[in-house]
mmCIF file of C-alpha atoms and ligand atoms in Angstrom:
data_model
loop_
_atom_site.group_PDB
_atom_site.id
_atom_site.type_symbol
_atom_site.label_atom_id
_atom_site.label_comp_id
_atom_site.label_asym_id
_atom_site.label_seq_id
_atom_site.Cartn_x
_atom_site.Cartn_y
_atom_site.Cartn_z
ATOM 1 C CA MET A 1 -10.699 3.227 20.540
ATOM 2 C CA THR A 2 -7.991 5.403 18.846
ATOM 3 C CA VAL A 3 -8.873 7.115 15.800
ATOM 4 C CA LEU A 4 -6.517 4.771 14.474
ATOM 5 C CA GLU A 5 -7.963 1.408 15.870
ATOM 6 C CA ASP A 6 -11.321 2.765 13.942
ATOM 7 C CA ALA A 7 -9.956 2.967 11.212
ATOM 8 C CA MET A 8 -8.040 0.076 11.010
ATOM 9 C CA ARG A 9 -11.161 -1.971 12.193
ATOM 10 C CA ASP A 10 -13.531 0.354 9.658
ATOM 11 C CA ALA A 11 -10.992 -1.341 7.063
ATOM 12 C CA ALA A 12 -10.623 -4.654 8.391
ATOM 13 C CA GLY A 13 -14.736 -5.312 8.060
ATOM 14 C CA ALA A 14 -14.187 -3.829 4.435
ATOM 15 C CA VAL A 15 -11.660 -6.746 4.061
ATOM 16 C CA ASP A 16 -13.329 -8.549 5.394
ATOM 17 C CA ALA A 17 -16.438 -8.734 3.225
ATOM 18 C CA GLU A 18 -14.110 -8.490 0.492
ATOM 19 C CA LEU A 19 -12.383 -11.970 1.195
ATOM 20 C CA ALA A 20 -15.785 -13.170 1.927
ATOM 21 C CA VAL A 21 -17.484 -12.511 -1.487
ATOM 22 C CA LEU A 22 -14.288 -13.715 -3.455
ATOM 23 C CA ILE A 23 -13.587 -16.895 -2.034
ATOM 24 C CA PRO A 24 -17.351 -17.815 -1.663
ATOM 25 C CA GLU A 25 -18.294 -21.265 0.083
ATOM 26 C CA ALA A 26 -19.226 -24.448 -2.337
ATOM 27 C CA ASP A 27 -21.577 -26.523 -1.826
ATOM 28 C CA ASN A 28 -19.509 -29.493 -3.816
ATOM 29 C CA ALA A 29 -16.757 -31.037 -3.868
ATOM 30 C CA GLN A 30 -14.367 -28.849 -3.440
ATOM 31 C CA ARG A 31 -16.610 -27.529 -0.518
ATOM 32 C CA ARG A 32 -13.499 -28.567 2.250
ATOM 33 C CA LEU A 33 -10.935 -26.513 -0.060
ATOM 34 C CA HIS A 34 -13.603 -23.533 -0.125
ATOM 35 C CA GLU A 35 -13.578 -23.792 4.079
ATOM 36 C CA ALA A 36 -10.260 -24.337 4.770
ATOM 37 C CA MET A 37 -9.249 -21.223 2.616
ATOM 38 C CA ARG A 38 -12.873 -18.890 4.666
ATOM 39 C CA TYR A 39 -11.361 -20.410 7.195
ATOM 40 C CA SER A 40 -7.566 -18.919 7.546
ATOM 41 C CA ALA A 41 -8.282 -15.700 5.480
ATOM 42 C CA LEU A 42 -11.892 -14.778 7.418
ATOM 43 C CA GLY A 43 -10.100 -15.775 10.743
ATOM 44 C CA GLY A 44 -8.815 -12.233 12.215
ATOM 45 C CA GLY A 45 -5.262 -10.705 12.166
ATOM 46 C CA LYS A 46 -4.378 -6.821 12.195
ATOM 47 C CA ARG A 47 -5.257 -6.258 8.071
ATOM 48 C CA LEU A 48 -2.147 -4.505 8.099
ATOM 49 C CA ARG A 49 -1.216 -4.695 4.601
ATOM 50 C CA PRO A 50 -4.899 -3.901 3.334
ATOM 51 C CA PHE A 51 -4.921 -1.283 5.644
ATOM 52 C CA LEU A 52 -1.508 0.302 4.210
ATOM 53 C CA LEU A 53 -2.663 -0.460 0.737
ATOM 54 C CA LEU A 54 -5.708 1.117 1.369
ATOM 55 C CA GLU A 55 -3.918 4.153 3.514
ATOM 56 C CA CYS A 56 -1.360 4.772 0.265
ATOM 57 C CA ALA A 57 -4.095 4.173 -2.102
ATOM 58 C CA GLY A 58 -6.251 6.501 -0.746
ATOM 59 C CA LEU A 59 -2.827 9.795 -1.004
ATOM 60 C CA PHE A 60 -4.173 9.214 -5.048
ATOM 61 C CA ALA A 61 -7.744 9.279 -4.471
ATOM 62 C CA VAL A 62 -8.123 5.532 -5.760
ATOM 63 C CA ASP A 63 -11.990 4.080 -6.056
ATOM 64 C CA ARG A 64 -12.148 2.933 -2.759
ATOM 65 C CA ARG A 65 -14.058 -1.146 -4.926
ATOM 66 C CA ARG A 66 -10.212 -1.397 -6.560
ATOM 67 C CA ALA A 67 -8.539 -0.574 -3.461
ATOM 68 C CA LEU A 68 -10.294 -3.201 -1.321
ATOM 69 C CA ARG A 69 -9.785 -5.946 -4.209
ATOM 70 C CA ALA A 70 -6.003 -5.120 -4.119
ATOM 71 C CA ALA A 71 -6.608 -4.892 -0.300
ATOM 72 C CA ALA A 72 -7.770 -8.291 -0.355
ATOM 73 C CA ALA A 73 -5.424 -9.634 -2.861
ATOM 74 C CA VAL A 74 -2.296 -8.592 -0.288
ATOM 75 C CA GLU A 75 -4.282 -10.827 2.484
ATOM 76 C CA MET A 76 -4.519 -13.746 1.119
ATOM 77 C CA VAL A 77 -0.953 -14.290 -0.258
ATOM 78 C CA HIS A 78 -0.293 -13.076 3.688
ATOM 79 C CA CYS A 79 -2.612 -15.430 4.749
ATOM 80 C CA TYR A 80 -1.269 -18.430 2.441
ATOM 81 C CA SER A 81 2.244 -17.767 3.930
ATOM 82 C CA LEU A 82 0.892 -18.108 7.408
ATOM 83 C CA ILE A 83 -0.687 -21.877 6.467
ATOM 84 C CA HIS A 84 2.678 -22.917 4.309
ATOM 85 C CA ASP A 85 4.653 -21.651 7.606
ATOM 86 C CA ASP A 86 3.315 -22.790 10.354
ATOM 87 C CA LEU A 87 2.902 -26.860 8.475
ATOM 88 C CA PRO A 88 4.652 -29.859 9.886
ATOM 89 C CA ALA A 89 7.689 -29.224 7.391
ATOM 90 C CA MET A 90 8.465 -25.413 8.404
ATOM 91 C CA ASP A 91 7.755 -24.417 11.842
ATOM 92 C CA ASP A 92 5.116 -27.294 12.679
ATOM 93 C CA ASP A 93 2.912 -24.317 15.180
ATOM 94 C CA ASP A 94 -1.003 -25.611 16.558
ATOM 95 C CA LEU A 95 -1.669 -22.267 17.561
ATOM 96 C CA ARG A 96 -2.502 -19.313 14.758
ATOM 97 C CA ARG A 97 -4.379 -16.090 15.373
ATOM 98 C CA GLY A 98 -5.366 -17.531 18.577
ATOM 99 C CA ARG A 99 -6.882 -20.521 16.896
ATOM 100 C CA PRO A 100 -5.888 -23.743 15.717
ATOM 101 C CA THR A 101 -3.438 -23.398 12.841
ATOM 102 C CA ASN A 102 -5.203 -24.680 8.986
ATOM 103 C CA HIS A 103 -3.344 -28.690 9.218
ATOM 104 C CA ARG A 104 -4.295 -28.634 12.405
ATOM 105 C CA ARG A 105 -8.234 -27.902 11.812
ATOM 106 C CA PHE A 106 -8.497 -29.397 8.797
ATOM 107 C CA ASP A 107 -4.978 -31.827 7.819
ATOM 108 C CA GLU A 108 -1.728 -31.129 6.213
ATOM 109 C CA ALA A 109 -3.008 -32.108 2.688
ATOM 110 C CA THR A 110 -5.884 -29.123 2.769
ATOM 111 C CA ALA A 111 -4.086 -27.001 4.271
ATOM 112 C CA ILE A 112 -1.266 -26.719 1.644
ATOM 113 C CA LEU A 113 -3.470 -26.956 -0.630
ATOM 114 C CA ALA A 114 -5.923 -23.992 0.889
ATOM 115 C CA GLY A 115 -2.405 -22.498 0.571
ATOM 116 C CA ASP A 116 -2.143 -22.899 -2.812
ATOM 117 C CA GLY A 117 -5.647 -21.462 -4.029
ATOM 118 C CA LEU A 118 -5.124 -18.522 -2.180
ATOM 119 C CA LEU A 119 -1.834 -17.883 -3.591
ATOM 120 C CA THR A 120 -3.861 -18.033 -6.816
ATOM 121 C CA LEU A 121 -6.670 -15.817 -6.348
ATOM 122 C CA ALA A 122 -4.506 -13.162 -5.817
ATOM 123 C CA PHE A 123 -3.019 -13.273 -8.858
ATOM 124 C CA GLU A 124 -6.572 -13.735 -10.045
ATOM 125 C CA VAL A 125 -7.973 -11.129 -8.584
ATOM 126 C CA LEU A 126 -5.113 -8.473 -9.840
ATOM 127 C CA ALA A 127 -5.786 -9.578 -13.179
ATOM 128 C CA ALA A 128 -9.069 -8.713 -13.605
ATOM 129 C CA GLU A 129 -10.779 -6.312 -15.185
ATOM 130 C CA GLU A 130 -12.305 -5.166 -12.198
ATOM 131 C CA THR A 131 -9.788 -4.396 -10.073
ATOM 132 C CA ASP A 132 -8.802 -1.296 -12.480
ATOM 133 C CA PRO A 133 -10.020 -0.762 -16.216
ATOM 134 C CA ASP A 134 -6.325 -0.262 -17.357
ATOM 135 C CA PRO A 135 -3.914 -3.448 -18.455
ATOM 136 C CA GLU A 136 -0.911 -1.863 -17.961
ATOM 137 C CA VAL A 137 -2.228 -1.255 -14.036
ATOM 138 C CA ARG A 138 -2.908 -4.485 -13.459
ATOM 139 C CA CYS A 139 0.328 -6.144 -14.824
ATOM 140 C CA ALA A 140 2.123 -3.583 -13.313
ATOM 141 C CA LEU A 141 0.389 -4.898 -10.136
ATOM 142 C CA VAL A 142 0.765 -8.346 -11.035
ATOM 143 C CA VAL A 143 4.697 -8.245 -11.310
ATOM 144 C CA ALA A 144 5.152 -6.231 -8.178
ATOM 145 C CA LEU A 145 3.129 -8.505 -6.121
ATOM 146 C CA GLY A 146 5.093 -11.361 -8.021
ATOM 147 C CA ARG A 147 8.289 -10.038 -7.105
ATOM 148 C CA ALA A 148 7.084 -9.066 -3.356
ATOM 149 C CA ALA A 149 5.351 -12.756 -2.792
ATOM 150 C CA GLY A 150 8.184 -15.392 -4.981
ATOM 151 C CA MET A 151 11.921 -16.102 -5.183
ATOM 152 C CA ALA A 152 13.159 -12.621 -4.705
ATOM 153 C CA GLY A 153 11.034 -11.830 -2.259
ATOM 154 C CA MET A 154 8.913 -13.757 0.576
ATOM 155 C CA VAL A 155 9.367 -17.216 -0.456
ATOM 156 C CA GLY A 156 13.424 -16.335 -1.010
ATOM 157 C CA GLY A 157 13.282 -14.508 2.310
ATOM 158 C CA GLN A 158 11.666 -18.170 3.816
ATOM 159 C CA MET A 159 14.442 -20.086 2.202
ATOM 160 C CA ILE A 160 17.177 -18.027 3.737
ATOM 161 C CA ASP A 161 15.560 -18.314 6.858
ATOM 162 C CA LEU A 162 15.445 -21.916 6.917
ATOM 163 C CA ALA A 163 19.526 -22.322 6.008
ATOM 164 C CA ALA A 164 19.990 -19.667 8.815
ATOM 165 C CA GLU A 165 19.056 -22.056 11.862
ATOM 166 C CA ARG A 166 21.517 -22.986 13.883
ATOM 167 C CA ARG A 167 23.907 -20.976 11.956
ATOM 168 C CA ASP A 168 25.660 -17.370 13.371
ATOM 169 C CA LEU A 169 24.300 -13.801 11.048
ATOM 170 C CA ASP A 170 25.363 -10.584 11.403
ATOM 171 C CA LEU A 171 23.117 -7.558 11.805
ATOM 172 C CA ALA A 172 23.349 -7.112 7.682
ATOM 173 C CA GLN A 173 22.512 -10.469 6.901
ATOM 174 C CA ILE A 174 19.325 -10.396 9.216
ATOM 175 C CA THR A 175 18.455 -6.920 7.748
ATOM 176 C CA GLU A 176 18.446 -8.669 4.048
ATOM 177 C CA LEU A 177 16.193 -11.948 5.475
ATOM 178 C CA GLN A 178 13.956 -9.686 6.870
ATOM 179 C CA GLN A 179 13.571 -7.393 4.466
ATOM 180 C CA LEU A 180 12.891 -10.256 1.585
ATOM 181 C CA LYS A 181 10.468 -12.777 4.253
ATOM 182 C CA THR A 182 8.594 -9.977 5.677
ATOM 183 C CA GLY A 183 9.662 -6.344 4.348
ATOM 184 C CA ALA A 184 8.918 -7.498 0.748
ATOM 185 C CA LEU A 185 5.010 -8.247 0.885
ATOM 186 C CA ILE A 186 4.433 -4.786 3.248
ATOM 187 C CA GLY A 187 6.543 -3.058 0.381
ATOM 188 C CA PHE A 188 4.265 -4.320 -2.018
ATOM 189 C CA SER A 189 1.239 -3.193 0.288
ATOM 190 C CA CYS A 190 2.393 0.591 -0.251
ATOM 191 C CA THR A 191 4.025 -0.025 -3.815
ATOM 192 C CA ALA A 192 0.325 -0.883 -4.883
ATOM 193 C CA GLY A 193 -1.335 2.066 -3.707
ATOM 194 C CA ALA A 194 0.927 4.291 -6.210
ATOM 195 C CA ILE A 195 0.514 1.791 -8.516
ATOM 196 C CA LEU A 196 -3.659 2.226 -8.179
ATOM 197 C CA GLY A 197 -3.148 5.626 -7.987
ATOM 198 C CA ARG A 198 -0.734 6.195 -10.649
ATOM 199 C CA ALA A 199 1.605 8.023 -8.666
ATOM 200 C CA GLY A 200 4.469 9.933 -10.056
ATOM 201 C CA PRO A 201 8.870 8.326 -9.378
ATOM 202 C CA ALA A 202 8.744 10.948 -6.622
ATOM 203 C CA PRO A 203 5.433 10.003 -4.073
ATOM 204 C CA SER A 204 6.175 6.145 -5.636
ATOM 205 C CA GLN A 205 9.848 6.007 -4.275
ATOM 206 C CA ALA A 206 8.707 8.183 -0.891
ATOM 207 C CA LEU A 207 6.035 5.429 -0.557
ATOM 208 C CA ALA A 208 8.675 2.384 -1.070
ATOM 209 C CA ASP A 209 11.505 4.145 1.456
ATOM 210 C CA TYR A 210 8.866 4.364 4.110
ATOM 211 C CA ALA A 211 7.458 0.506 3.586
ATOM 212 C CA HIS A 212 11.530 -0.181 3.811
ATOM 213 C CA ASP A 213 11.807 1.544 7.032
ATOM 214 C CA LEU A 214 8.218 0.428 8.738
ATOM 215 C CA GLY A 215 8.925 -3.133 7.673
ATOM 216 C CA LEU A 216 11.901 -3.765 9.336
ATOM 217 C CA ALA A 217 10.469 -1.772 12.567
ATOM 218 C CA PHE A 218 8.106 -4.216 12.270
ATOM 219 C CA GLN A 219 10.122 -7.363 11.801
ATOM 220 C CA ILE A 220 11.897 -5.828 15.411
ATOM 221 C CA ALA A 221 8.533 -5.225 16.936
ATOM 222 C CA ASP A 222 7.951 -9.223 15.788
ATOM 223 C CA ASP A 223 11.172 -10.686 17.095
ATOM 224 C CA LEU A 224 10.779 -8.482 20.767
ATOM 225 C CA LEU A 225 7.211 -10.475 20.932
ATOM 226 C CA ASP A 226 8.741 -13.651 20.473
ATOM 227 C CA VAL A 227 10.842 -12.661 23.629
ATOM 228 C CA GLU A 228 8.583 -10.896 26.183
ATOM 229 C CA GLY A 229 5.114 -11.269 24.782
ATOM 230 C CA ASP A 230 2.250 -13.560 26.255
ATOM 231 C CA ALA A 231 1.192 -16.119 23.869
ATOM 232 C CA ASP A 232 -2.749 -15.073 24.295
ATOM 233 C CA SER A 233 -2.171 -11.792 23.289
ATOM 234 C CA VAL A 234 0.056 -12.431 20.512
ATOM 235 C CA GLY A 235 -1.858 -15.834 19.218
ATOM 236 C CA LYS A 236 0.842 -18.231 18.737
ATOM 237 C CA GLY A 237 3.048 -19.359 20.009
ATOM 238 C CA VAL A 238 5.686 -17.689 22.320
ATOM 239 C CA GLY A 239 10.097 -18.161 22.735
ATOM 240 C CA LYS A 240 10.352 -20.264 19.191
ATOM 241 C CA ASP A 241 13.066 -18.141 18.125
ATOM 242 C CA ALA A 242 15.273 -19.068 21.191
ATOM 243 C CA THR A 243 14.275 -22.324 21.206
ATOM 244 C CA ALA A 244 15.416 -22.743 17.397
ATOM 245 C CA GLY A 245 18.557 -20.915 17.763
ATOM 246 C CA LYS A 246 17.590 -18.641 15.434
ATOM 247 C CA ALA A 247 19.604 -14.978 15.109
ATOM 248 C CA THR A 248 17.290 -12.422 15.557
ATOM 249 C CA PHE A 249 17.330 -8.534 15.951
ATOM 250 C CA VAL A 250 17.348 -8.803 19.384
ATOM 251 C CA SER A 251 19.865 -12.140 19.798
ATOM 252 C CA VAL A 252 22.178 -9.515 17.245
ATOM 253 C CA LEU A 253 21.017 -6.148 19.375
ATOM 254 C CA GLY A 254 20.091 -6.925 22.987
ATOM 255 C CA VAL A 255 16.363 -6.119 23.318
ATOM 256 C CA ALA A 256 17.331 -2.446 24.242
ATOM 257 C CA GLY A 257 19.164 -2.095 21.760
ATOM 258 C CA ALA A 258 16.649 -3.581 18.770
ATOM 259 C CA ARG A 259 13.354 -1.135 20.777
ATOM 260 C CA ALA A 260 15.938 1.669 20.386
ATOM 261 C CA GLU A 261 16.871 0.101 16.678
ATOM 262 C CA ALA A 262 12.822 0.229 16.151
ATOM 263 C CA GLU A 263 12.490 3.557 17.415
ATOM 264 C CA ARG A 264 15.147 5.227 15.081
ATOM 265 C CA LEU A 265 13.020 3.262 11.833
ATOM 266 C CA VAL A 266 9.821 4.243 12.950
ATOM 267 C CA ALA A 267 11.065 7.856 12.605
ATOM 268 C CA ALA A 268 12.514 7.443 9.945
ATOM 269 C CA ALA A 269 9.478 6.141 8.007
ATOM 270 C CA ILE A 270 7.467 8.947 9.431
ATOM 271 C CA ALA A 271 10.006 11.155 8.038
ATOM 272 C CA ARG A 272 9.663 9.363 4.673
ATOM 273 C CA LEU A 273 5.632 10.989 4.337
ATOM 274 C CA ASP A 274 6.498 14.545 4.996
ATOM 275 C CA PRO A 275 5.295 15.390 1.138
ATOM 276 C CA PHE A 276 2.157 13.993 1.629
ATOM 277 C CA GLY A 277 0.748 16.399 4.544
ATOM 278 C CA THR A 278 -1.814 15.349 6.746
ATOM 279 C CA GLY A 279 -3.601 13.002 4.230
ATOM 280 C CA ALA A 280 -0.433 10.718 5.436
ATOM 281 C CA ALA A 281 -1.841 10.953 8.998
ATOM 282 C CA ARG A 282 -2.674 7.348 9.519
ATOM 283 C CA LEU A 283 0.443 5.992 7.768
ATOM 284 C CA ARG A 284 1.955 8.301 10.113
ATOM 285 C CA ASP A 285 0.336 6.430 12.788
ATOM 286 C CA VAL A 286 0.027 3.296 12.114
ATOM 287 C CA ALA A 287 4.082 3.430 11.783
ATOM 288 C CA ARG A 288 3.827 4.295 15.851
ATOM 289 C CA PHE A 289 1.754 1.034 15.715
ATOM 290 C CA VAL A 290 3.212 -1.301 14.170
ATOM 291 C CA ILE A 291 5.961 -0.854 17.417
ATOM 292 C CA ALA A 292 3.871 -0.339 20.244
ATOM 293 C CA ARG A 293 1.345 -3.704 19.332
ATOM 294 C CA ASP A 294 0.842 -6.280 22.200
ATOM 295 C CA HIS A 295 0.272 -9.286 19.089
HETATM 296 C C1 LIG B 1 6.053 -18.641 2.254
HETATM 297 C C2 LIG B 1 6.086 -20.841 3.974
HETATM 298 C C3 LIG B 1 6.209 -19.309 3.772
HETATM 299 C C4 LIG B 1 6.425 -18.606 4.431
HETATM 300 C C5 LIG B 1 7.472 -16.887 4.033
HETATM 301 C C6 LIG B 1 5.815 -14.792 6.286
HETATM 302 C C7 LIG B 1 6.350 -15.504 6.230
HETATM 303 C C8 LIG B 1 7.258 -16.160 5.416
HETATM 304 C C9 LIG B 1 6.091 -16.508 7.107
HETATM 305 C C10 LIG B 1 4.953 -16.202 7.826
HETATM 306 C C11 LIG B 1 5.869 -16.488 9.376
HETATM 307 C C12 LIG B 1 5.676 -15.850 10.386
HETATM 308 C C13 LIG B 1 5.734 -15.290 11.887
HETATM 309 C C14 LIG B 1 6.832 -14.394 10.163
HETATM 310 C C15 LIG B 1 6.947 -12.926 10.859
HETATM 311 C C16 LIG B 1 5.978 -12.003 10.661
HETATM 312 C C17 LIG B 1 5.309 -12.132 9.792
HETATM 313 C C18 LIG B 1 4.800 -12.221 9.110
HETATM 314 C C19 LIG B 1 4.063 -12.504 11.311
HETATM 315 C C20 LIG B 1 2.803 -12.199 11.141
HETATM 316 O O1 LIG B 1 2.295 -10.933 10.551
HETATM 317 P P1 LIG B 1 1.234 -10.340 11.486
HETATM 318 O O2 LIG B 1 1.380 -9.128 12.515
HETATM 319 O O3 LIG B 1 0.054 -11.494 11.160
HETATM 320 O O4 LIG B 1 0.894 -9.065 10.269
HETATM 321 P P2 LIG B 1 -1.703 -10.642 11.737
HETATM 322 O O5 LIG B 1 -2.182 -12.096 11.880
HETATM 323 O O6 LIG B 1 -2.164 -9.959 12.344
HETATM 324 O O7 LIG B 1 -1.858 -11.037 9.948
#
């Protein structure tokens, strides 16, 4: 196991433990909702966004327990997006992270509520005093997550994506769509570390720029996996973009062109970290991982 894999596994374990506390089992009328929320929140995944948040917060020596709460919050929003994206009204998927999707394991109404429960709990966690004693910091986190997850971010990107099916998009339009749909939450993950760390404008901007390049490289890798990946490793169906007639980085650039662009973006992301020196070694490694992964 590489140093990065070790670090990601440790972070994932800590995030799982935090999520398990924040979403307790219940023995009351809401028991099924808790089960469905835990099913998706504790059901594996790379925990990339929490890892980025913890690493960025680490650059500013943020208290680990506080960073872990914010890391759990961003993973909750990510898990909610996966649950809702898999619903019959959206992608209608049966498999996620190698297991039945939430609505297949439970039912559609429960899956909608589980997503809603995760989304709202994320904001509750960020707004609570345990996340940071300074209300201005908590408020900045809440505003940043709202922007990243909402109409100006992930949900807005998903709307463009739905409208874009079977339409030709050019590279600039695909880039904009993906920056909103997947890039915004990756951006929040890095920005949250800077907010918790009371970072100044220059390091905050450097991390935002890193996240921008990394987010696009991540999405290109996701598009490549949909074309070249193996469903068992990826943990979900592959070949869906072509079947849906979706314009992607791969459909526009071709496989080789998409890979070259992802490599260029990763090199650019790594260069953004120069001001942080050796303290950002794992953030450099995770940028390389994002395009080398098979899942
Ligand atoms: C708000 C309904 C709704 C959707 C938002 C993010 C999103 C739009 C949908 C998720 C569907 C999807 C497969 C998007 C492509 C990129 C992506 C987010 C992949 C999954 O993220 P990973 O690879 O997953 O980090 P794990 O399982 O490792 O956490």
